[in-house]
Amino acid sequence: AVTSLPDVSEVGVTLEVWREWFLEAVRLVLAAVPDESAALFFQSDIKRDGEWIDKGAMVIRAAEEAGARVLFHKIVLRRPAGMLTAGRPGFTHFIAVSRALKCPDVLAIPDVIGDAGEQKWVRAMGVRAAGHAGRFARDVVGARVVFDPFCGVGTVLAAANALGLDAWGVEKNRKRAEQARELRVRADE
């Protein structure tokens, strides 16, 4: 699984209800992944009522409660380093968790991905960062299929397809689901 869980603004519930929903969604994604596989999450922190909510920490907490361990935690820059972001996060957490896998000693993903690549939608992960996730799934995990239960416009799915993987996704928003069906990218973008 490679995904980004929706923010509270996309779910339409109170912050307290969303927090519980979010943690349960992480556990459900992980439960759907075989023990010897991995779940990868792209999560940007959010600011609500003047406080930052660390969605990366929430993913790690829920995964550990579900018996998984962190394989890696990388940072994807969504804006150039040093750029002011007016209350929006300038980076995204890129976290891989698994119940059985161990992270290889050498991992072909930098600790800080300085360029996420083209974003096909304002909330979408960049194509280059999605490519890193697809290559990890294919080359380290040995996956042949990638699943994104919150696929948005389909950047992760299109990057996985470009890398020769089958990709399946689910999207509640009809317009974004149609965009996901049509999206094509190059694996090296």
Short mmCIF file of C-alpha atoms in Angstrom, two decimals:
data_model
loop_
_atom_site.label_atom_id
_atom_site.label_comp_id
_atom_site.label_asym_id
_atom_site.label_seq_id
_atom_site.Cartn_x
_atom_site.Cartn_y
_atom_site.Cartn_z
CA ALA A 1 0.00 0.00 0.00
CA VAL A 2 1.19 3.50 -0.83
CA THR A 3 -1.13 6.28 0.25
CA SER A 4 -1.78 9.64 1.87
CA LEU A 5 -4.67 9.75 4.31
CA PRO A 6 -7.09 12.69 4.02
CA ASP A 7 -6.90 15.74 6.27
CA VAL A 8 -9.73 16.66 8.64
CA SER A 9 -10.88 19.29 6.10
CA GLU A 10 -11.46 16.53 3.52
CA VAL A 11 -13.36 14.17 5.83
CA GLY A 12 -15.93 16.62 7.22
CA VAL A 13 -15.93 15.62 10.89
CA THR A 14 -14.67 17.22 14.08
CA LEU A 15 -10.95 17.21 14.82
CA GLU A 16 -11.38 14.71 17.66
CA VAL A 17 -13.39 12.30 15.47
CA TRP A 18 -10.88 12.72 12.63
CA ARG A 19 -7.92 11.87 14.89
CA GLU A 20 -9.52 8.54 15.85
CA TRP A 21 -10.56 7.91 12.25
CA PHE A 22 -7.02 8.64 11.05
CA LEU A 23 -5.39 6.24 13.52
CA GLU A 24 -7.89 3.51 12.66
CA ALA A 25 -7.36 4.11 8.92
CA VAL A 26 -3.60 3.59 9.36
CA ARG A 27 -4.28 0.35 11.23
CA LEU A 28 -6.71 -0.82 8.53
CA VAL A 29 -4.25 -0.04 5.72
CA LEU A 30 -1.57 -1.98 7.56
CA ALA A 31 -3.96 -4.88 8.23
CA ALA A 32 -4.62 -5.13 4.48
CA VAL A 33 -0.89 -5.49 3.73
CA PRO A 34 0.71 -8.95 4.09
CA ASP A 35 3.20 -9.22 6.97
CA GLU A 36 6.16 -9.56 4.59
CA SER A 37 5.13 -6.44 2.66
CA ALA A 38 5.09 -2.75 3.59
CA ALA A 39 2.75 0.20 3.85
CA LEU A 40 4.11 3.57 2.72
CA PHE A 41 2.52 6.84 3.80
CA PHE A 42 2.97 10.40 2.50
CA GLN A 43 1.60 12.70 5.21
CA SER A 44 1.84 16.48 5.50
CA ASP A 45 1.32 18.08 8.89
CA ILE A 46 -1.71 20.33 9.27
CA LYS A 47 -2.37 23.47 11.27
CA ARG A 48 -5.68 23.75 13.10
CA ASP A 49 -6.61 26.55 15.48
CA GLY A 50 -2.99 27.74 15.63
CA GLU A 51 -1.52 24.32 16.49
CA TRP A 52 0.41 21.94 14.26
CA ILE A 53 -0.75 18.33 14.08
CA ASP A 54 2.12 15.96 13.26
CA LYS A 55 0.52 13.38 10.98
CA GLY A 56 3.84 11.56 10.59
CA ALA A 57 3.91 10.89 14.34
CA MET A 58 0.30 9.72 14.13
CA VAL A 59 1.19 7.20 11.41
CA ILE A 60 4.11 5.87 13.44
CA ARG A 61 2.01 5.61 16.62
CA ALA A 62 -0.81 3.70 14.89
CA ALA A 63 1.63 1.41 13.06
CA GLU A 64 3.52 0.55 16.23
CA GLU A 65 0.23 -0.13 18.05
CA ALA A 66 -0.62 -2.54 15.17
CA GLY A 67 2.66 -4.43 15.65
CA ALA A 68 4.61 -2.84 12.80
CA ARG A 69 7.96 -1.13 12.86
CA VAL A 70 9.28 1.85 10.96
CA LEU A 71 11.48 0.87 8.02
CA PHE A 72 12.32 4.48 7.21
CA HIS A 73 11.14 8.04 7.72
CA LYS A 74 12.17 10.46 4.97
CA ILE A 75 11.27 14.07 4.26
CA VAL A 76 9.94 15.32 0.91
CA LEU A 77 10.30 19.05 0.31
CA ARG A 78 7.12 20.47 -1.19
CA ARG A 79 8.65 23.95 -1.42
CA PRO A 80 12.29 25.01 -1.75
CA ALA A 81 14.22 25.04 1.53
CA GLY A 82 14.05 28.44 3.20
CA MET A 83 10.82 29.47 1.46
CA LEU A 84 8.10 30.94 3.68
CA THR A 85 4.91 28.89 3.44
CA ALA A 86 2.29 31.06 5.20
CA GLY A 87 1.05 28.42 7.60
CA ARG A 88 1.15 25.53 5.15
CA PRO A 89 3.71 22.74 5.52
CA GLY A 90 6.70 23.00 3.23
CA PHE A 91 7.45 19.30 3.58
CA THR A 92 5.80 15.89 3.72
CA HIS A 93 6.69 12.87 5.83
CA PHE A 94 7.44 9.76 3.74
CA ILE A 95 7.19 6.77 6.08
CA ALA A 96 7.43 3.04 5.41
CA VAL A 97 6.25 0.50 7.98
CA SER A 98 6.09 -3.29 8.03
CA ARG A 99 5.39 -6.11 10.45
CA ALA A 100 8.13 -8.43 9.09
CA LEU A 101 10.47 -6.59 6.71
CA LYS A 102 13.66 -4.89 7.80
CA CYS A 103 15.08 -1.87 6.04
CA PRO A 104 18.14 -2.66 3.94
CA ASP A 105 21.46 -1.22 5.11
CA VAL A 106 21.71 0.81 1.92
CA LEU A 107 18.53 2.44 0.68
CA ALA A 108 18.40 4.24 -2.67
CA ILE A 109 16.18 7.01 -1.29
CA PRO A 110 17.79 10.17 0.12
CA ASP A 111 16.88 11.23 3.65
CA VAL A 112 15.60 14.51 2.21
CA ILE A 113 14.00 14.41 -1.22
CA GLY A 114 14.72 17.94 -2.37
CA ASP A 115 12.31 17.97 -5.28
CA ALA A 116 8.98 16.17 -5.03
CA GLY A 117 8.46 16.53 -8.78
CA GLU A 118 5.41 17.82 -10.59
CA GLN A 119 2.28 17.92 -8.45
CA LYS A 120 -0.80 16.97 -10.47
CA TRP A 121 -3.10 18.52 -7.82
CA VAL A 122 -2.46 20.89 -4.91
CA ARG A 123 -2.78 18.07 -2.35
CA ALA A 124 -1.12 15.43 -4.50
CA MET A 125 2.33 14.01 -3.91
CA GLY A 126 4.86 14.93 -6.54
CA VAL A 127 5.63 12.49 -9.35
CA ARG A 128 9.31 12.11 -8.38
CA ALA A 129 8.47 11.27 -4.75
CA ALA A 130 5.77 8.81 -5.88
CA GLY A 131 8.44 7.20 -8.08
CA HIS A 132 10.63 6.63 -5.01
CA ALA A 133 7.73 4.84 -3.34
CA GLY A 134 7.08 2.70 -6.42
CA ARG A 135 10.75 1.72 -6.77
CA PHE A 136 10.91 0.80 -3.07
CA ALA A 137 7.78 -1.34 -3.44
CA ARG A 138 9.14 -3.03 -6.56
CA ASP A 139 12.85 -3.37 -5.77
CA VAL A 140 12.96 -3.82 -1.98
CA VAL A 141 9.57 -5.27 -1.10
CA GLY A 142 9.26 -7.30 -4.31
CA ALA A 143 5.72 -6.06 -4.90
CA ARG A 144 4.04 -6.47 -8.26
CA VAL A 145 0.92 -4.54 -7.26
CA VAL A 146 0.52 -1.17 -5.51
CA PHE A 147 -2.76 -0.21 -3.84
CA ASP A 148 -3.73 3.34 -2.86
CA PRO A 149 -7.00 3.47 -0.86
CA PHE A 150 -7.09 7.30 -1.03
CA CYS A 151 -5.70 7.80 -4.54
CA GLY A 152 -6.80 11.36 -5.31
CA VAL A 153 -5.80 12.21 -8.87
CA GLY A 154 -3.71 9.01 -9.09
CA THR A 155 -0.11 10.21 -8.95
CA VAL A 156 1.06 7.14 -6.99
CA LEU A 157 -0.87 4.83 -9.33
CA ALA A 158 0.51 6.45 -12.49
CA ALA A 159 4.08 6.36 -11.14
CA ALA A 160 3.68 2.67 -10.22
CA ASN A 161 2.32 1.88 -13.70
CA ALA A 162 5.26 3.71 -15.29
CA LEU A 163 7.58 1.44 -13.27
CA GLY A 164 5.86 -1.69 -14.58
CA LEU A 165 3.69 -2.33 -11.53
CA ASP A 166 -0.02 -2.97 -11.53
CA ALA A 167 -1.80 -0.30 -9.51
CA TRP A 168 -5.24 -0.12 -7.96
CA GLY A 169 -6.83 2.81 -6.20
CA VAL A 170 -10.01 4.05 -4.59
CA GLU A 171 -11.21 7.65 -4.63
CA LYS A 172 -14.46 9.01 -3.23
CA ASN A 173 -14.44 12.20 -5.33
CA ARG A 174 -15.77 11.40 -8.83
CA LYS A 175 -13.81 14.16 -10.59
CA ARG A 176 -10.48 13.09 -9.05
CA ALA A 177 -11.27 9.42 -9.74
CA GLU A 178 -11.77 10.25 -13.43
CA GLN A 179 -8.48 12.18 -13.43
CA ALA A 180 -6.75 9.17 -11.83
CA ARG A 181 -8.01 6.87 -14.59
CA GLU A 182 -6.48 9.13 -17.23
CA LEU A 183 -3.22 10.18 -15.56
CA ARG A 184 0.00 8.99 -17.17
CA VAL A 185 3.51 9.98 -16.08
CA ARG A 186 7.06 9.01 -16.95
CA ALA A 187 8.94 7.00 -14.36
CA ASP A 188 11.87 9.41 -14.42
CA GLU A 189 9.84 12.63 -13.83
#
